[in-house]
């Protein structure tokens, strides 16, 4: 029998329709803040459960009967050309229209009148004054607002704060993609500030919604098992956790891809590790809305700085490093793991380089034919492949990299594009990248063979010996004794001509056989 519930990948979750875990299970702090009439902010990347949490919270508060709670979005006022007066009206109208979803008619505020000028502060003041219960207002998409409008809204909320709970909402939560510290970056420097170091200095707490643990993924998937009998084994759950990093949308999307697309909702079929890998590839190839919105952020200079550094393994030392790093973490693109700054999960780690080098990959023609590099025994001839890339790189790199948006990471991305074009014919590439590592490590699986490549930019501060030491240590971690060190010269050919920069050398280093490929 077909399950009445399914894994949700669009919009907020509803218990009667979707498999879901209680979004308020670890949020005692939110109820404490509401009880203390505190204001707070909630931030998290897109599609991590913010709206689901808000709806569950409002419905629970209203059901318990101690508060009046409404969730509404201010996105309708989120464009630069809007005036403060029109923005106030749009925000008030959004609040009024949302009341129908959460509270009974007698608790609604006054209907806004088009021609009547009314500030958000006055509107909330009048509404709170007309009610016996305290109001908990959950204001979504706050960081969609710009400039004067953002300053105006925050200032009105701050001004009304002193009148709570009888003459202003008892608690207000501002919810968006970014932490409150980021709001000030959306305001033009020439505009009047809120008069404090923080743009919303009345907040008591800033709450970041985290990713899911393996146990929480298992809890979600167990609901599907209960409904259908179809089991996600521990091995499959562990692999999906590696692929997704516990990112809620990805956790649902991988499961939905397996259950509905790959297995066609046949609950008698066993879910395997191969299905998880196939789901990953399908999601990457299809680039659903979630992944597209993530990748759109790659165009932002602040994101580009961090992403380039991860791909190259560069160290970052500059004035805005901390702000940029926090920003890209808040977007959910990267995370800190011990001392490393890496992409948040395996799917992001795979799709980001693929998207960045997609135009390159599409323009690689005959050199990218898999059949050119296959030996009679169906094995991959990696030496032949890399020698072909040296010729291709010499012919195309300067012209291509000049037009490439990610110039700093372009050398490695060009090789990855070439490899991807060839390896797509029957193998896979695993990438290890992190800020400050000084290189990018690739492990290629093809026809039962494993190849290890280390990509490194030649800088004055580094030597070939450094690269040999690094790949030797990496080979040790893999229990292997053979690898390729790829060195990219970053100085132009006018300074170091191609005749001297293209080299191929087999060396023995720390009991390893290393092929050094320079270009």
Coordinates of C-alpha atoms in Angstrom, one line a residue:
X1 CA 0.0 0.0 0.0
X2 CA 1.3 3.4 -0.9
X3 CA 2.4 5.6 2.0
X4 CA 0.2 8.6 2.8
X5 CA 3.4 10.5 3.8
X6 CA 6.5 11.2 1.8
X7 CA 9.9 12.9 2.0
X8 CA 9.4 16.6 1.5
X9 CA 11.7 18.7 -0.7
X10 CA 9.4 21.7 -1.3
X11 CA 8.1 24.2 1.2
X12 CA 7.7 23.7 4.9
X13 CA 6.8 20.3 6.4
X14 CA 3.3 19.2 7.6
X15 CA 3.1 16.2 9.9
X16 CA 0.0 14.7 8.2
X17 CA 1.7 14.8 4.8
X18 CA 5.5 14.5 5.3
X19 CA 8.0 12.4 7.2
X20 CA 9.4 14.9 9.7
X21 CA 11.1 15.1 13.1
X22 CA 9.9 17.6 15.7
X23 CA 11.6 20.9 14.8
X24 CA 11.2 22.1 18.4
X25 CA 12.8 19.0 20.0
X26 CA 16.0 20.8 20.9
X27 CA 14.6 24.3 21.3
X28 CA 13.9 24.6 25.0
X29 CA 15.8 27.9 24.8
X30 CA 13.1 29.4 22.5
X31 CA 10.3 28.7 25.0
X32 CA 12.5 30.1 27.8
X33 CA 13.0 33.3 25.7
X34 CA 9.3 33.6 25.1
X35 CA 8.5 33.2 28.8
X36 CA 10.9 35.9 29.6
X37 CA 9.4 38.3 27.0
X38 CA 12.7 38.3 25.1
X39 CA 13.4 39.2 21.4
X40 CA 15.7 36.9 19.5
X41 CA 16.9 36.0 16.0
X42 CA 17.0 32.6 14.2
X43 CA 19.2 32.1 11.2
X44 CA 20.0 29.1 8.9
X45 CA 20.7 28.4 5.3
X46 CA 17.8 27.9 2.9
X47 CA 15.7 24.8 3.3
X48 CA 17.0 23.7 6.6
X49 CA 13.7 23.9 8.4
X50 CA 13.3 27.5 9.5
X51 CA 9.8 27.9 8.2
X52 CA 8.7 24.5 9.5
X53 CA 10.0 25.4 13.0
X54 CA 8.2 28.8 12.9
X55 CA 4.8 27.2 11.9
X56 CA 5.2 24.4 14.5
X57 CA 6.1 27.0 17.2
X58 CA 3.1 29.3 16.4
X59 CA 0.6 26.5 16.2
X60 CA 1.9 25.0 19.5
X61 CA 1.8 28.4 21.3
X62 CA -1.8 29.1 20.0
X63 CA -2.9 25.6 21.0
X64 CA -1.5 25.9 24.5
X65 CA -3.6 29.1 24.8
X66 CA -1.2 31.4 26.6
X67 CA -0.1 33.5 23.7
X68 CA -1.3 34.8 20.3
X69 CA 1.3 33.8 17.7
X70 CA 1.6 34.5 14.0
X71 CA 4.2 33.8 11.4
X72 CA 4.5 36.2 8.5
X73 CA 7.0 37.2 5.8
X74 CA 8.3 40.6 5.0
X75 CA 9.6 39.5 1.6
X76 CA 6.9 41.6 -0.3
X77 CA 8.9 44.7 0.8
X78 CA 12.2 43.2 -0.2
X79 CA 13.4 45.4 -3.1
X80 CA 15.6 48.5 -3.2
X81 CA 13.2 51.0 -4.9
X82 CA 10.4 50.7 -2.3
X83 CA 9.7 53.7 0.0
X84 CA 9.4 53.3 3.8
X85 CA 5.7 54.2 3.6
X86 CA 4.8 51.5 1.0
X87 CA 7.0 49.0 2.8
X88 CA 5.2 49.6 6.1
X89 CA 1.9 48.9 4.3
X90 CA 3.1 45.8 2.6
X91 CA 4.5 44.4 5.8
X92 CA 1.3 45.2 7.8
X93 CA -0.8 43.6 5.0
X94 CA 1.4 40.5 5.0
X95 CA 0.9 40.2 8.8
X96 CA -2.9 40.7 8.5
X97 CA -3.3 38.1 5.7
X98 CA -1.2 35.5 7.6
X99 CA -3.4 35.7 10.7
X100 CA -6.0 33.5 8.9
X101 CA -3.5 30.6 9.0
X102 CA -2.9 30.8 12.8
X103 CA -5.5 32.5 14.9
X104 CA -9.3 32.9 15.1
X105 CA -10.9 36.1 13.6
X106 CA -11.6 37.8 16.9
X107 CA -7.9 37.9 17.6
X108 CA -6.9 39.6 14.4
X109 CA -5.5 43.1 14.2
X110 CA -7.4 45.8 12.4
X111 CA -7.5 45.5 8.6
X112 CA -5.0 47.9 7.0
X113 CA -6.5 50.6 4.8
X114 CA -4.7 51.5 1.6
X115 CA -4.9 55.2 1.9
X116 CA -4.2 55.4 5.6
X117 CA -0.6 56.1 6.6
X118 CA 0.3 53.8 9.5
X119 CA 3.7 52.8 10.8
X120 CA 4.4 49.2 11.7
X121 CA 5.2 50.3 15.3
X122 CA 1.8 52.0 15.6
X123 CA 0.0 49.0 14.1
X124 CA 1.6 46.5 16.5
X125 CA 1.0 48.9 19.4
X126 CA -2.7 49.1 18.6
X127 CA -3.0 45.3 18.1
X128 CA -1.2 44.4 21.4
X129 CA -3.3 47.0 23.3
X130 CA -6.5 45.4 22.1
X131 CA -5.7 41.9 23.3
X132 CA -5.7 40.2 26.7
X133 CA -3.0 37.7 25.7
X134 CA 0.6 38.5 24.9
X135 CA 1.6 38.4 21.2
X136 CA 4.5 36.4 19.9
X137 CA 5.4 37.6 16.4
X138 CA 7.6 35.4 14.2
X139 CA 8.9 37.6 11.4
X140 CA 10.4 35.6 8.4
X141 CA 12.7 36.7 5.6
X142 CA 13.9 39.7 7.5
X143 CA 17.1 39.8 5.5
X144 CA 15.2 40.3 2.3
X145 CA 14.8 44.0 3.3
X146 CA 17.2 46.7 2.1
X147 CA 18.7 50.0 3.1
X148 CA 16.3 52.6 4.6
X149 CA 13.5 50.0 4.9
X150 CA 15.6 47.6 6.9
X151 CA 16.8 50.3 9.2
X152 CA 13.2 51.6 9.6
X153 CA 11.7 48.2 10.5
X154 CA 14.5 47.4 13.0
X155 CA 14.2 50.9 14.6
X156 CA 10.4 50.6 14.9
X157 CA 10.7 47.2 16.6
X158 CA 13.4 48.6 18.9
X159 CA 11.3 51.7 19.8
X160 CA 8.2 49.5 20.6
X161 CA 10.3 47.1 22.7
X162 CA 9.8 49.1 25.9
X163 CA 6.0 48.9 25.7
X164 CA 5.9 45.1 25.7
X165 CA 3.9 43.0 26.6
X166 CA 0.7 45.2 27.0
X167 CA 1.4 47.7 24.3
X168 CA 3.7 45.8 21.9
X169 CA 4.4 42.2 21.0
X170 CA 5.8 40.3 24.0
X171 CA 8.3 38.5 21.9
X172 CA 9.5 39.0 18.3
X173 CA 11.8 36.6 16.5
X174 CA 13.6 37.8 13.4
X175 CA 14.3 35.0 11.0
X176 CA 16.4 34.8 7.9
X177 CA 19.4 33.3 6.2
X178 CA 22.0 35.4 8.0
X179 CA 22.8 36.3 11.6
X180 CA 21.8 39.7 12.8
X181 CA 25.4 40.9 12.5
X182 CA 25.0 40.7 8.7
X183 CA 22.0 43.1 8.6
X184 CA 24.2 46.1 8.8
X185 CA 26.1 45.0 5.7
X186 CA 22.9 45.4 3.7
X187 CA 22.6 49.0 4.6
X188 CA 24.4 51.7 2.6
X189 CA 27.3 53.2 4.6
X190 CA 25.9 56.7 3.9
X191 CA 22.6 55.9 5.5
X192 CA 21.7 56.6 9.1
X193 CA 22.5 53.7 11.4
X194 CA 20.5 52.5 14.3
X195 CA 22.8 54.3 16.6
X196 CA 24.5 51.2 18.1
X197 CA 27.2 48.7 17.3
X198 CA 24.5 46.0 16.7
X199 CA 21.7 46.7 14.2
X200 CA 19.2 44.9 16.5
X201 CA 20.7 45.4 20.0
X202 CA 17.6 44.4 21.8
X203 CA 18.0 40.7 20.9
X204 CA 18.7 38.4 23.8
X205 CA 19.9 35.5 21.7
X206 CA 20.9 34.5 18.1
X207 CA 20.0 30.9 17.3
X208 CA 21.6 29.0 14.4
X209 CA 19.6 26.0 13.3
X210 CA 22.1 23.2 12.9
X211 CA 22.3 20.1 10.6
X212 CA 20.9 16.7 11.6
X213 CA 22.8 14.0 13.3
X214 CA 22.9 10.4 12.1
X215 CA 20.5 9.6 14.9
X216 CA 18.0 12.2 13.7
X217 CA 18.3 11.0 10.1
X218 CA 17.6 7.4 11.4
X219 CA 14.6 8.8 13.2
X220 CA 13.3 10.4 10.1
X221 CA 13.8 7.3 7.9
X222 CA 12.3 5.0 10.5
X223 CA 9.0 6.8 9.9
X224 CA 9.1 5.6 6.3
X225 CA 9.9 2.1 7.5
X226 CA 7.0 2.1 9.9
X227 CA 4.6 3.2 7.1
X228 CA 5.9 0.9 4.4
X229 CA 8.2 -1.8 5.8
X230 CA 11.1 -0.6 3.6
X231 CA 14.3 -0.3 5.6
X232 CA 17.2 2.2 5.4
X233 CA 20.0 0.1 6.9
X234 CA 22.6 1.6 9.2
X235 CA 25.2 1.4 6.4
X236 CA 22.9 3.3 4.0
X237 CA 22.2 5.9 6.7
X238 CA 25.9 6.3 7.5
X239 CA 26.6 6.9 3.7
X240 CA 23.7 9.3 3.3
X241 CA 25.1 11.3 6.3
X242 CA 28.5 11.4 4.6
X243 CA 26.9 12.6 1.4
X244 CA 24.6 15.2 3.0
X245 CA 26.4 16.3 6.2
X246 CA 22.9 16.1 7.7
X247 CA 21.6 19.1 5.6
X248 CA 17.8 18.6 6.0
X249 CA 16.8 19.2 2.4
X250 CA 19.5 16.9 1.1
X251 CA 18.6 14.2 3.6
X252 CA 15.0 14.3 2.3
X253 CA 16.0 14.7 -1.3
X254 CA 18.3 11.7 -1.4
X255 CA 15.7 9.5 0.3
X256 CA 13.0 10.8 -2.0
X257 CA 15.2 10.1 -5.0
X258 CA 15.8 6.5 -3.9
X259 CA 12.2 5.7 -2.9
X260 CA 10.2 7.4 -5.6
X261 CA 12.5 7.9 -8.6
X262 CA 15.0 5.0 -8.5
X263 CA 12.8 2.3 -6.9
X264 CA 9.5 3.7 -8.3
X265 CA 7.8 3.5 -4.9
X266 CA 8.1 -0.3 -4.8
X267 CA 8.5 -0.8 -1.1
X268 CA 9.4 -4.5 -1.5
X269 CA 12.8 -3.6 -3.0
X270 CA 15.8 -3.4 -0.8
X271 CA 17.6 0.0 -0.4
X272 CA 21.3 -0.4 -1.1
X273 CA 24.5 1.7 -0.9
X274 CA 24.5 1.7 -4.8
X275 CA 21.1 3.5 -4.6
X276 CA 22.5 6.2 -2.4
X277 CA 25.4 6.8 -4.9
X278 CA 22.9 6.9 -7.8
X279 CA 20.7 9.3 -6.0
X280 CA 23.7 11.6 -5.3
X281 CA 24.7 11.6 -9.0
X282 CA 21.0 12.2 -10.1
X283 CA 20.7 15.2 -7.8
X284 CA 24.0 16.7 -8.9
X285 CA 23.1 16.2 -12.6
X286 CA 19.6 17.6 -12.2
X287 CA 20.6 20.6 -10.0
X288 CA 17.3 21.0 -8.2
X289 CA 16.2 24.4 -6.9
X290 CA 18.1 24.0 -3.6
X291 CA 21.4 23.3 -5.4
X292 CA 20.8 26.0 -7.9
X293 CA 20.2 28.7 -5.2
X294 CA 23.3 27.5 -3.4
X295 CA 25.4 27.7 -6.6
X296 CA 24.0 31.2 -7.4
X297 CA 25.8 32.4 -4.2
X298 CA 29.2 31.3 -5.8
X299 CA 29.1 34.5 -7.9
X300 CA 29.3 36.7 -4.8
X301 CA 32.9 38.1 -4.2
X302 CA 32.8 37.2 -0.5
X303 CA 31.9 33.6 -1.3
X304 CA 34.4 33.4 -4.2
X305 CA 37.3 34.3 -1.9
X306 CA 36.6 31.4 0.5
X307 CA 35.6 28.9 -2.2
X308 CA 38.8 29.6 -4.2
X309 CA 40.9 29.2 -1.1
X310 CA 39.3 25.8 -0.4
X311 CA 39.9 24.5 -4.0
X312 CA 43.5 25.7 -4.0
X313 CA 44.2 24.9 -0.4
X314 CA 45.3 28.6 0.0
X315 CA 45.7 30.3 3.4
X316 CA 43.6 33.4 3.9
X317 CA 44.9 36.4 5.7
X318 CA 43.1 39.7 5.1
X319 CA 40.9 42.2 6.9
X320 CA 37.5 40.7 6.1
X321 CA 38.4 37.1 6.6
X322 CA 36.4 36.5 9.7
X323 CA 33.3 38.3 8.4
X324 CA 33.5 36.5 5.0
X325 CA 34.1 33.2 6.7
X326 CA 31.1 33.5 9.1
X327 CA 28.9 34.7 6.1
X328 CA 29.8 31.6 4.0
X329 CA 29.3 29.3 7.0
X330 CA 25.9 30.9 7.6
X331 CA 24.9 30.2 4.0
X332 CA 25.6 26.5 4.7
X333 CA 28.2 26.2 1.9
X334 CA 31.2 25.5 4.2
X335 CA 31.8 24.3 7.7
X336 CA 34.7 24.0 10.2
X337 CA 35.9 20.5 11.0
X338 CA 38.6 20.6 13.7
X339 CA 41.2 22.9 12.1
X340 CA 40.0 22.6 8.6
X341 CA 37.6 24.8 6.6
X342 CA 35.9 22.5 4.1
X343 CA 32.7 22.3 2.0
X344 CA 29.7 21.3 4.2
X345 CA 29.1 17.9 2.7
X346 CA 30.2 15.5 0.0
X347 CA 27.5 16.6 -2.4
X348 CA 28.5 20.2 -2.2
X349 CA 32.2 19.2 -2.5
X350 CA 31.3 17.4 -5.7
X351 CA 28.9 19.8 -7.4
X352 CA 30.7 23.1 -6.7
X353 CA 33.8 22.2 -8.7
X354 CA 31.7 20.6 -11.4
X355 CA 29.5 23.7 -11.8
X356 CA 32.5 26.0 -11.8
X357 CA 34.3 24.1 -14.5
X358 CA 31.2 23.1 -16.5
X359 CA 31.8 25.5 -19.4
X360 CA 35.4 24.2 -19.6
X361 CA 34.2 20.6 -19.6
X362 CA 31.7 21.2 -22.4
X363 CA 34.4 22.8 -24.5
X364 CA 36.8 19.8 -24.2
X365 CA 36.3 17.9 -27.4
X366 CA 38.4 15.0 -28.8
X367 CA 40.9 15.1 -26.0
X368 CA 38.2 14.2 -23.5
X369 CA 37.1 11.0 -25.2
X370 CA 37.3 8.2 -22.6
X371 CA 38.2 5.6 -25.3
X372 CA 41.5 7.4 -26.0
X373 CA 42.9 6.4 -22.6
X374 CA 41.7 2.9 -22.2
X375 CA 44.2 0.0 -22.4
X376 CA 43.4 -3.3 -24.1
X377 CA 42.6 -4.8 -20.6
X378 CA 39.9 -2.0 -20.1
X379 CA 42.1 -0.3 -17.5
X380 CA 42.8 3.5 -17.5
X381 CA 46.1 4.7 -18.8
X382 CA 46.7 7.6 -16.4
X383 CA 50.1 8.5 -17.8
X384 CA 48.7 8.9 -21.3
X385 CA 45.8 10.9 -19.9
X386 CA 48.0 13.4 -18.0
X387 CA 50.4 13.8 -20.9
X388 CA 47.4 14.6 -23.1
X389 CA 46.3 17.1 -20.5
X390 CA 49.8 18.8 -20.5
X391 CA 49.4 19.4 -24.3
X392 CA 45.8 20.6 -23.9
X393 CA 46.8 22.9 -21.0
X394 CA 49.7 24.4 -22.9
X395 CA 47.4 25.1 -25.9
X396 CA 44.3 26.4 -24.0
X397 CA 45.0 27.5 -20.4
X398 CA 46.1 31.1 -20.9
X399 CA 43.2 31.9 -23.1
X400 CA 40.6 30.0 -21.1
X401 CA 41.8 31.2 -17.6
X402 CA 41.7 34.8 -18.7
X403 CA 38.0 34.6 -19.2
X404 CA 37.2 32.4 -16.3
X405 CA 35.4 33.8 -13.3
X406 CA 37.4 31.8 -10.7
X407 CA 40.8 32.7 -12.0
X408 CA 42.6 31.9 -8.7
X409 CA 41.3 28.3 -8.7
X410 CA 41.2 27.9 -12.5
X411 CA 44.3 25.8 -13.0
X412 CA 43.0 23.0 -10.8
X413 CA 39.4 23.3 -12.0
X414 CA 40.6 23.0 -15.6
X415 CA 42.3 19.7 -14.8
X416 CA 39.3 18.5 -12.9
X417 CA 37.1 19.4 -15.9
X418 CA 39.4 17.3 -18.2
X419 CA 39.4 14.4 -15.7
X420 CA 35.7 14.6 -15.2
X421 CA 35.1 14.4 -19.0
X422 CA 37.2 11.3 -19.2
X423 CA 36.3 9.6 -15.9
X424 CA 32.5 10.0 -16.5
X425 CA 32.9 7.1 -18.9
X426 CA 33.2 4.6 -16.0
X427 CA 34.8 5.9 -12.8
X428 CA 34.6 8.4 -10.0
X429 CA 36.6 11.2 -8.6
X430 CA 36.8 12.0 -4.9
X431 CA 38.2 15.4 -3.9
X432 CA 39.8 16.5 -0.6
X433 CA 40.0 20.3 -0.3
X434 CA 40.4 22.7 2.7
X435 CA 41.7 26.2 3.3
X436 CA 45.4 26.3 4.2
X437 CA 46.3 22.8 3.1
X438 CA 48.5 24.1 0.2
X439 CA 47.1 21.6 -2.3
X440 CA 44.1 19.7 -3.6
X441 CA 44.0 15.9 -3.4
X442 CA 42.1 13.8 -5.9
X443 CA 41.5 10.1 -5.7
X444 CA 40.3 8.5 -8.9
X445 CA 38.6 5.1 -9.0
X446 CA 38.4 3.4 -12.4
X447 CA 37.9 -0.3 -13.4
X448 CA 39.2 -1.5 -10.0
X449 CA 42.3 0.8 -10.0
X450 CA 42.9 3.7 -7.7
X451 CA 45.0 6.8 -8.7
X452 CA 46.1 9.5 -6.4
X453 CA 46.7 13.0 -7.7
X454 CA 47.9 16.0 -5.7
X455 CA 47.3 19.4 -7.4
X456 CA 49.5 22.3 -6.3
X457 CA 50.2 25.8 -7.4
X458 CA 54.0 26.7 -7.7
X459 CA 54.6 29.7 -5.5
X460 CA 57.9 31.2 -4.6
X461 CA 57.4 30.1 -1.0
X462 CA 57.0 26.5 -1.9
X463 CA 59.3 24.0 -3.4
X464 CA 58.9 20.7 -5.3
X465 CA 60.2 19.0 -2.2
X466 CA 57.2 20.4 -0.2
X467 CA 54.8 18.9 -2.7
X468 CA 56.6 15.5 -2.5
X469 CA 56.4 15.5 1.3
X470 CA 52.7 16.4 1.1
X471 CA 51.7 13.7 -1.4
X472 CA 53.9 11.2 0.5
X473 CA 52.0 11.8 3.7
X474 CA 48.7 11.6 1.9
X475 CA 49.6 8.3 0.3
X476 CA 50.5 7.0 3.8
X477 CA 46.9 7.8 5.0
X478 CA 45.6 5.8 2.0
X479 CA 48.1 2.9 2.5
X480 CA 49.4 3.4 -1.1
X481 CA 52.9 3.8 -2.5
X482 CA 52.3 5.5 -5.9
X483 CA 50.9 8.8 -6.9
X484 CA 51.1 11.9 -9.2
X485 CA 52.2 15.4 -8.1
X486 CA 50.7 18.0 -10.5
X487 CA 52.5 21.4 -10.3
X488 CA 51.0 24.4 -12.0
X489 CA 53.3 27.4 -12.7
X490 CA 51.3 30.6 -11.9
X491 CA 53.8 33.0 -13.6
X492 CA 52.9 33.8 -17.2
X493 CA 54.7 32.2 -20.2
X494 CA 56.4 35.5 -20.9
X495 CA 58.4 35.0 -17.8
X496 CA 58.7 31.2 -17.8
X497 CA 58.3 29.8 -21.3
X498 CA 56.4 26.6 -22.0
X499 CA 59.5 25.0 -23.3
X500 CA 61.0 24.9 -19.8
X501 CA 57.8 24.7 -17.7
X502 CA 56.4 21.5 -19.1
X503 CA 58.1 18.6 -17.5
X504 CA 57.6 14.9 -16.6
X505 CA 59.7 13.1 -14.0
X506 CA 59.5 9.9 -12.1
X507 CA 61.1 10.1 -8.7
X508 CA 61.4 8.0 -5.6
X509 CA 60.6 9.8 -2.4
X510 CA 60.1 8.4 1.1
X511 CA 59.7 4.9 -0.3
X512 CA 57.0 6.1 -2.7
X513 CA 57.0 6.2 -6.5
X514 CA 55.9 9.7 -7.5
X515 CA 55.4 11.0 -11.0
X516 CA 55.9 14.8 -11.0
X517 CA 53.9 16.5 -13.8
X518 CA 54.8 20.2 -14.3
X519 CA 53.1 22.7 -16.6

